[in-house]
Amino acid sequence: VCTSRFWFNYRHVANTLSVYRSVKRLGIPDSHIVLMLADDMACNPRNPKPATVFSHKNMELNVYGDDVEVDYRSYEVTVENFLRVLTGRIPPSTPRSKRLLSDDRSNILIYMTGHGGNGFLKFQDSEEITNVELADAFEQMWQKRRYNELLFIIDTCQGASMYERFYSPNIMALASSQVGEDSLSHQPDLGIGVHLMDRYTFYVLEFLEEVHPASQTNMNDLFQVCPKSLCVSTPGHRTDLFQRDPQNVLITDFFGSVRKVEITTETISLDGDLAGFESK
Amino acid sequence: ASAQFQLAVPVAVVFAPGSVPGDLPRPLPFRDVQEMEISVNLRTSITSRYETVYRSTTAQEEAALDVATAQEADAALHPLQDTSLGALSVYVVPETSSLLPQGISVYVGKHRSALVRAGGGLATLRTRIRQLTQVMSFTASSIAAALSDRVPDGQLSPDARRHLKSSLGYEITFSLLNPDPKSHTVDWDIEDAVNRYVQPVLDKLSLVANFSVDSQILYYAVLGVTPRFDKESSNFFLSAHSLPHVINPVEARLGSSAASLYPVLNFLLYVPERSHSPLYIQDKDGTPVSTNAFHSPRWGGIMIYNVEAPASPQASFPLHVDVDMVRVMEVFLAQLRLLFGLSRDELPAEFLLESPGNEGLADWELDRLLWAHTVENIATVSTTLTSLAQLLDKIGNIVIKDDVASEVYQAVASAQSAMAKLAMGHLHSAFQASKEAVTSSERAFFDPSLLHLLYFPDDQKFAIYIPLFLPMAVPILLSLAKIVREARQRKKEPTKMD
């Protein structure tokens, strides 16, 4: 979810799209991704390279591309819609791609970026979501068993305040900065004129580049990403609600999609000549 | 929420002449009830009651048993039985009877009856019958799997959550993947195969849920994994540990129906490219899998269909391939059974199960599904409504609309009716009631109007309202005080003037 709009918040959109790309690369299909963006970057009149969103300076990587599937765009990115997606209280006319059709065996990754403060996250410059609302939404998801395990990553100023209030089991949270700290952006691009990415997300993505679908890297490695020397802010994480040891949790449990399979050893025997409705 | 389930299974044990054990407690016919308790967690328990009627055969039943094989006996006995869902009939035949093959002491038929060989006295018979009735209705593990939400995590077996959750409907999609259309032109008569083989199974399962079937053909869809070439056998192999990575790249292209919200079961038939043929799946010890297929719980199954190399090297490409749908459907329907949790392993060696043939599943297997789904539905309703009540307790300013309230009442009434019917042994009506209860409770819980959006923590309330009202309140309060003082003075005046 990218909660900002306007040209100078280019980096939030680039953050979100880069995470989207990584997650797709590691195997999660679009039908399992709900992407919420204000989507006003690629076609913004101030964009010197229309139809592109870059995440590296020198315009190396266009994260917008041809196959971005944005589910909630522009003014649809509201606190209400976000909470509706999470809790499932959606009007019946909503199409399948805009719903979170998860069940008790689904692992969910939630990535949010934008501007935030102590206990809240700003949505589109007009409303806010508080950490209490978020915690309540997760609790309702847990009551209805809409997730097996949940990983919450937030890249905003004072991000750690957003996960302080969680109380439902099986949630692990990471934030780019502690309460009282600001998260800083990474690098400006002189051609485009704005900052392209935020530091925390930049280093997380560098880390994810090393991960491939069969890799065994675990969450403890993710916690080490972006130390204070590189990030200037202090990333935080919270694992007390999580039942498994983070050492044993694979990155691909959340960022990729590795399914359990079983070899089919039984067959039934069908009588090929017996027709259901033809007479013989 | 706490729940005490009572599941009653009506069983009829019918003794053929010559099979009555000598140590019966009372003369035939008599009834008895056996209860067993399965406790799932501190507040949820299941009591199963097997209400058994012991009697001897009627003349018609004797005639039906007087045939050569067990299959014929099963077919002949079917019209004579109590055919309501959930009721079981066990026919005890003499020890020397030739109906059952050597070494087999229990034969389970396609419907709801079984043949048991007598011998060993009443105690052995009772043990066999108890095992048998559990197989044909529900076991502690199948019920625990249905209630997997409530079982404390450590106690669940690893495959407890792999069966499909109870749902009002399922969508089945058959896809043919042809990554190499230049080499193979693949024709599959899916419509005919669905009508002939799939539809009878779905008709049998129509009690459980609504099914919709569609099919598609995808070209240039490759598996995400490159198979290994084995020089000795000149075959290509996909090892078991690379299988989990096969599904995702394909899934992105499968598409799914935009209209329905039901879980989708995908069955894929993959025809390998000419350059990777023949392709076999290797299991963990390295032997090729006989079905050349694998499935993923709650998702579906994939089967690899190898095309023989053309006899003459001058054959013209593309080769025309006509898929043998019988072989394919045998695997897909077996996978469908496994996805629903109907597997036939874990039985003692002396049991013989009749194959269900083209119907896909036996009546008693349908019963097993219904028992598990009914219990699962009722447990879901209970959890949903409890959490709804907790939500309303915590957040006082949610408004409950009338229709949401009526759905809640309906859900409670249906759930209670379902529990009552389960205790009486009426499986069919219990299942229907549980379905209604789930529908109502889901509608109530997920009603869009229940979204609690406006969160007003107390300190924010003070922070907003005090700066507004305090300055206004000061002159108002002062003038009120003045009025009160003047009124009191006026009251004192008259007494003074006296």
mmCIF file of C-alpha atoms in Angstrom, chain B residues 126-338:
data_model
loop_
_atom_site.group_PDB
_atom_site.id
_atom_site.type_symbol
_atom_site.label_atom_id
_atom_site.label_comp_id
_atom_site.label_asym_id
_atom_site.label_seq_id
_atom_site.Cartn_x
_atom_site.Cartn_y
_atom_site.Cartn_z
ATOM 1 C CA ARG B 126 -17.902 -55.699 18.790
ATOM 2 C CA THR B 127 -14.351 -54.495 18.176
ATOM 3 C CA ARG B 128 -14.652 -55.087 14.455
ATOM 4 C CA ILE B 129 -17.984 -53.370 14.307
ATOM 5 C CA ARG B 130 -16.696 -50.397 16.229
ATOM 6 C CA GLN B 131 -13.716 -50.021 13.904
ATOM 7 C CA LEU B 132 -16.018 -50.392 10.963
ATOM 8 C CA THR B 133 -18.532 -47.809 12.087
ATOM 9 C CA GLN B 134 -15.756 -45.364 12.723
ATOM 10 C CA VAL B 135 -14.372 -45.846 9.237
ATOM 11 C CA MET B 136 -17.794 -45.351 7.735
ATOM 12 C CA SER B 137 -18.766 -42.287 9.728
ATOM 13 C CA PHE B 138 -16.072 -40.337 11.491
ATOM 14 C CA THR B 139 -12.982 -40.884 13.579
ATOM 15 C CA ALA B 140 -11.398 -38.773 16.263
ATOM 16 C CA SER B 141 -8.842 -37.478 13.786
ATOM 17 C CA SER B 142 -11.353 -36.593 11.092
ATOM 18 C CA ILE B 143 -13.401 -34.594 13.557
ATOM 19 C CA ALA B 144 -10.307 -32.938 14.986
ATOM 20 C CA ALA B 145 -9.330 -31.965 11.455
ATOM 21 C CA ALA B 146 -12.744 -30.416 10.926
ATOM 22 C CA LEU B 147 -12.299 -28.434 14.111
ATOM 23 C CA SER B 148 -8.695 -27.527 13.372
ATOM 24 C CA ASP B 149 -9.297 -23.962 14.519
ATOM 25 C CA ARG B 150 -9.880 -25.076 18.049
ATOM 26 C CA VAL B 151 -7.247 -27.731 18.494
ATOM 27 C CA PRO B 152 -4.197 -26.429 20.311
ATOM 28 C CA ASP B 153 -1.413 -26.139 17.805
ATOM 29 C CA GLY B 154 0.903 -28.776 19.080
ATOM 30 C CA GLN B 155 -1.635 -31.541 18.868
ATOM 31 C CA LEU B 156 -2.645 -31.306 15.266
ATOM 32 C CA SER B 157 -1.268 -33.848 12.867
ATOM 33 C CA PRO B 158 0.595 -32.137 10.025
ATOM 34 C CA ASP B 159 -2.013 -33.011 7.469
ATOM 35 C CA ALA B 160 -4.945 -31.777 9.460
ATOM 36 C CA ARG B 161 -5.330 -28.583 7.515
ATOM 37 C CA ARG B 162 -4.888 -29.891 4.035
ATOM 38 C CA HIS B 163 -8.418 -30.850 3.230
ATOM 39 C CA LEU B 164 -10.681 -28.358 1.561
ATOM 40 C CA LYS B 165 -12.614 -26.233 3.963
ATOM 41 C CA SER B 166 -16.326 -26.573 3.942
ATOM 42 C CA SER B 167 -17.756 -24.111 1.451
ATOM 43 C CA LEU B 168 -21.080 -23.572 -0.227
ATOM 44 C CA GLY B 169 -19.594 -24.124 -3.649
ATOM 45 C CA TYR B 170 -16.456 -24.967 -5.519
ATOM 46 C CA GLU B 171 -15.226 -24.099 -8.983
ATOM 47 C CA ILE B 172 -13.349 -26.743 -10.890
ATOM 48 C CA THR B 173 -11.160 -25.706 -13.788
ATOM 49 C CA PHE B 174 -9.532 -28.161 -16.166
ATOM 50 C CA SER B 175 -6.608 -26.719 -18.096
ATOM 51 C CA LEU B 176 -4.585 -28.239 -20.870
ATOM 52 C CA LEU B 177 -1.076 -26.819 -21.058
ATOM 53 C CA ASN B 178 0.695 -27.139 -24.372
ATOM 54 C CA PRO B 179 4.076 -25.462 -24.260
ATOM 55 C CA ASP B 180 5.116 -26.670 -27.689
ATOM 56 C CA PRO B 181 2.328 -26.219 -30.238
ATOM 57 C CA LYS B 182 4.849 -26.500 -33.049
ATOM 58 C CA SER B 183 5.492 -30.110 -32.185
ATOM 59 C CA HIS B 184 2.144 -31.245 -30.798
ATOM 60 C CA THR B 185 -1.389 -30.444 -31.717
ATOM 61 C CA VAL B 186 -3.253 -31.700 -28.705
ATOM 62 C CA ASP B 187 -6.951 -32.465 -28.804
ATOM 63 C CA TRP B 188 -8.822 -33.329 -25.702
ATOM 64 C CA ASP B 189 -12.509 -34.022 -25.695
ATOM 65 C CA ILE B 190 -13.017 -32.412 -22.347
ATOM 66 C CA GLU B 191 -16.686 -31.747 -22.706
ATOM 67 C CA ASP B 192 -17.450 -35.382 -23.274
ATOM 68 C CA ALA B 193 -15.106 -36.459 -20.502
ATOM 69 C CA VAL B 194 -16.711 -34.055 -18.063
ATOM 70 C CA ASN B 195 -20.180 -35.261 -18.919
ATOM 71 C CA ARG B 196 -19.250 -38.897 -18.733
ATOM 72 C CA TYR B 197 -16.881 -39.149 -15.838
ATOM 73 C CA VAL B 198 -16.815 -35.952 -13.840
ATOM 74 C CA GLN B 199 -20.491 -35.151 -13.759
ATOM 75 C CA PRO B 200 -21.561 -38.382 -12.017
ATOM 76 C CA VAL B 201 -19.075 -37.681 -9.246
ATOM 77 C CA LEU B 202 -20.208 -34.102 -8.934
ATOM 78 C CA ASP B 203 -23.823 -35.208 -8.926
ATOM 79 C CA LYS B 204 -23.032 -37.457 -5.992
ATOM 80 C CA LEU B 205 -21.281 -34.570 -4.263
ATOM 81 C CA SER B 206 -24.058 -32.118 -5.076
ATOM 82 C CA LEU B 207 -25.424 -32.633 -1.572
ATOM 83 C CA VAL B 208 -22.240 -31.215 -0.174
ATOM 84 C CA ALA B 209 -21.867 -28.106 -2.342
ATOM 85 C CA ASN B 210 -22.582 -26.501 -5.696
ATOM 86 C CA PHE B 211 -19.983 -27.228 -8.319
ATOM 87 C CA SER B 212 -19.253 -25.384 -11.517
ATOM 88 C CA VAL B 213 -16.856 -26.706 -14.094
ATOM 89 C CA ASP B 214 -14.935 -24.931 -16.802
ATOM 90 C CA SER B 215 -11.977 -25.742 -18.983
ATOM 91 C CA GLN B 216 -9.335 -23.974 -21.009
ATOM 92 C CA ILE B 217 -6.325 -24.614 -23.193
ATOM 93 C CA LEU B 218 -3.143 -22.619 -22.610
ATOM 94 C CA TYR B 219 -0.380 -22.430 -25.176
ATOM 95 C CA TYR B 220 3.269 -21.681 -24.502
ATOM 96 C CA ALA B 221 2.784 -22.165 -20.783
ATOM 97 C CA VAL B 222 5.934 -23.734 -19.367
ATOM 98 C CA LEU B 223 6.682 -25.242 -16.015
ATOM 99 C CA GLY B 224 8.903 -23.097 -13.862
ATOM 100 C CA VAL B 225 11.453 -25.843 -13.407
ATOM 101 C CA THR B 226 13.872 -27.345 -15.906
ATOM 102 C CA PRO B 227 13.763 -31.132 -15.798
ATOM 103 C CA ARG B 228 16.902 -33.202 -15.421
ATOM 104 C CA PHE B 229 18.012 -35.546 -18.127
ATOM 105 C CA ASP B 230 18.929 -39.069 -17.097
ATOM 106 C CA LYS B 231 21.318 -40.643 -19.612
ATOM 107 C CA GLU B 232 20.676 -44.261 -18.669
ATOM 108 C CA SER B 233 16.992 -44.273 -19.327
ATOM 109 C CA SER B 234 17.046 -41.284 -21.687
ATOM 110 C CA ASN B 235 14.140 -39.833 -19.794
ATOM 111 C CA PHE B 236 13.643 -36.471 -18.254
ATOM 112 C CA PHE B 237 12.850 -36.287 -14.572
ATOM 113 C CA LEU B 238 11.305 -33.794 -12.241
ATOM 114 C CA SER B 239 12.411 -34.538 -8.715
ATOM 115 C CA ALA B 240 9.995 -34.384 -5.816
ATOM 116 C CA HIS B 241 11.618 -31.391 -4.183
ATOM 117 C CA SER B 242 11.363 -29.238 -7.290
ATOM 118 C CA LEU B 243 7.625 -29.808 -7.556
ATOM 119 C CA PRO B 244 6.585 -27.000 -5.193
ATOM 120 C CA HIS B 245 8.101 -24.471 -7.563
ATOM 121 C CA VAL B 246 6.220 -25.702 -10.562
ATOM 122 C CA ILE B 247 2.856 -24.309 -9.698
ATOM 123 C CA ASN B 248 3.445 -20.596 -9.297
ATOM 124 C CA PRO B 249 4.645 -19.553 -12.743
ATOM 125 C CA VAL B 250 1.733 -21.408 -14.230
ATOM 126 C CA GLU B 251 -0.816 -20.058 -11.835
ATOM 127 C CA ALA B 252 -0.219 -16.523 -12.967
ATOM 128 C CA ARG B 253 -1.542 -17.493 -16.363
ATOM 129 C CA LEU B 254 -4.415 -19.656 -15.285
ATOM 130 C CA GLY B 255 -6.858 -16.903 -14.635
ATOM 131 C CA SER B 256 -9.904 -17.445 -12.518
ATOM 132 C CA SER B 257 -13.497 -16.605 -12.844
ATOM 133 C CA ALA B 258 -14.109 -13.014 -11.925
ATOM 134 C CA ALA B 259 -17.660 -13.635 -10.890
ATOM 135 C CA SER B 260 -17.522 -16.396 -8.340
ATOM 136 C CA LEU B 261 -16.005 -16.194 -4.898
ATOM 137 C CA TYR B 262 -15.908 -19.910 -4.334
ATOM 138 C CA PRO B 263 -12.596 -21.716 -3.879
ATOM 139 C CA VAL B 264 -11.120 -22.844 -7.172
ATOM 140 C CA LEU B 265 -9.721 -26.317 -7.803
ATOM 141 C CA ASN B 266 -7.345 -26.420 -10.738
ATOM 142 C CA PHE B 267 -6.561 -29.599 -12.619
ATOM 143 C CA LEU B 268 -3.789 -29.197 -15.138
ATOM 144 C CA LEU B 269 -2.742 -31.591 -17.863
ATOM 145 C CA TYR B 270 0.751 -30.815 -19.104
ATOM 146 C CA VAL B 271 2.048 -32.167 -22.399
ATOM 147 C CA PRO B 272 5.841 -31.768 -22.280
ATOM 148 C CA GLU B 273 7.761 -30.221 -25.142
ATOM 149 C CA ARG B 274 9.298 -32.484 -27.738
ATOM 150 C CA SER B 275 12.732 -31.596 -26.394
ATOM 151 C CA HIS B 276 11.805 -32.624 -22.870
ATOM 152 C CA SER B 277 9.921 -35.811 -23.609
ATOM 153 C CA PRO B 278 9.338 -38.220 -22.031
ATOM 154 C CA LEU B 279 9.024 -36.496 -18.675
ATOM 155 C CA TYR B 280 8.455 -38.375 -15.447
ATOM 156 C CA ILE B 281 8.008 -37.330 -11.871
ATOM 157 C CA GLN B 282 10.412 -38.903 -9.429
ATOM 158 C CA ASP B 283 9.424 -39.457 -5.882
ATOM 159 C CA LYS B 284 11.791 -39.200 -2.962
ATOM 160 C CA ASP B 285 13.563 -42.511 -3.592
ATOM 161 C CA GLY B 286 14.067 -41.765 -7.224
ATOM 162 C CA THR B 287 11.493 -44.123 -8.671
ATOM 163 C CA PRO B 288 9.161 -42.745 -11.314
ATOM 164 C CA VAL B 289 5.646 -42.156 -10.058
ATOM 165 C CA SER B 290 3.121 -44.420 -11.690
ATOM 166 C CA THR B 291 0.435 -41.802 -12.062
ATOM 167 C CA ASN B 292 2.913 -39.129 -13.224
ATOM 168 C CA ALA B 293 0.869 -36.665 -11.232
ATOM 169 C CA PHE B 294 1.002 -34.637 -8.055
ATOM 170 C CA HIS B 295 -1.419 -32.434 -6.194
ATOM 171 C CA SER B 296 -1.274 -29.534 -3.808
ATOM 172 C CA PRO B 297 -3.699 -29.395 -0.874
ATOM 173 C CA ARG B 298 -6.485 -26.853 -1.306
ATOM 174 C CA TRP B 299 -5.272 -25.982 -4.795
ATOM 175 C CA GLY B 300 -5.617 -28.829 -7.259
ATOM 176 C CA GLY B 301 -3.512 -31.255 -9.221
ATOM 177 C CA ILE B 302 -1.134 -31.526 -12.158
ATOM 178 C CA MET B 303 -0.644 -34.548 -14.392
ATOM 179 C CA ILE B 304 2.028 -34.975 -17.020
ATOM 180 C CA TYR B 305 0.937 -36.647 -20.218
ATOM 181 C CA ASN B 306 3.759 -37.981 -22.306
ATOM 182 C CA VAL B 307 3.448 -38.259 -26.046
ATOM 183 C CA GLU B 308 5.284 -41.126 -27.662
ATOM 184 C CA ALA B 309 8.027 -40.242 -30.027
ATOM 185 C CA PRO B 310 6.949 -40.755 -33.652
ATOM 186 C CA ALA B 311 7.912 -44.114 -35.053
ATOM 187 C CA SER B 312 9.597 -42.794 -38.141
ATOM 188 C CA PRO B 313 12.006 -39.918 -38.026
ATOM 189 C CA GLN B 314 10.370 -38.439 -41.098
ATOM 190 C CA ALA B 315 7.088 -37.834 -39.317
ATOM 191 C CA SER B 316 5.680 -34.413 -39.993
ATOM 192 C CA PHE B 317 5.332 -31.958 -37.177
ATOM 193 C CA PRO B 318 3.090 -30.960 -35.503
ATOM 194 C CA LEU B 319 2.044 -34.406 -34.322
ATOM 195 C CA HIS B 320 -1.586 -34.889 -33.679
ATOM 196 C CA VAL B 321 -2.309 -36.087 -30.153
ATOM 197 C CA ASP B 322 -5.636 -37.408 -28.978
ATOM 198 C CA VAL B 323 -5.651 -37.462 -25.232
ATOM 199 C CA ASP B 324 -6.853 -40.643 -23.552
ATOM 200 C CA MET B 325 -9.385 -39.008 -21.296
ATOM 201 C CA VAL B 326 -10.129 -42.133 -19.272
ATOM 202 C CA ARG B 327 -6.587 -42.347 -17.994
ATOM 203 C CA VAL B 328 -6.533 -38.631 -17.291
ATOM 204 C CA MET B 329 -9.848 -38.563 -15.492
ATOM 205 C CA GLU B 330 -8.890 -41.547 -13.348
ATOM 206 C CA VAL B 331 -6.065 -39.474 -11.974
ATOM 207 C CA PHE B 332 -7.945 -36.187 -11.737
ATOM 208 C CA LEU B 333 -10.901 -37.742 -9.956
ATOM 209 C CA ALA B 334 -8.582 -39.524 -7.559
ATOM 210 C CA GLN B 335 -6.943 -36.175 -6.858
ATOM 211 C CA LEU B 336 -10.357 -34.625 -6.320
ATOM 212 C CA ARG B 337 -11.121 -37.288 -3.732
ATOM 213 C CA LEU B 338 -7.812 -36.671 -1.992
#
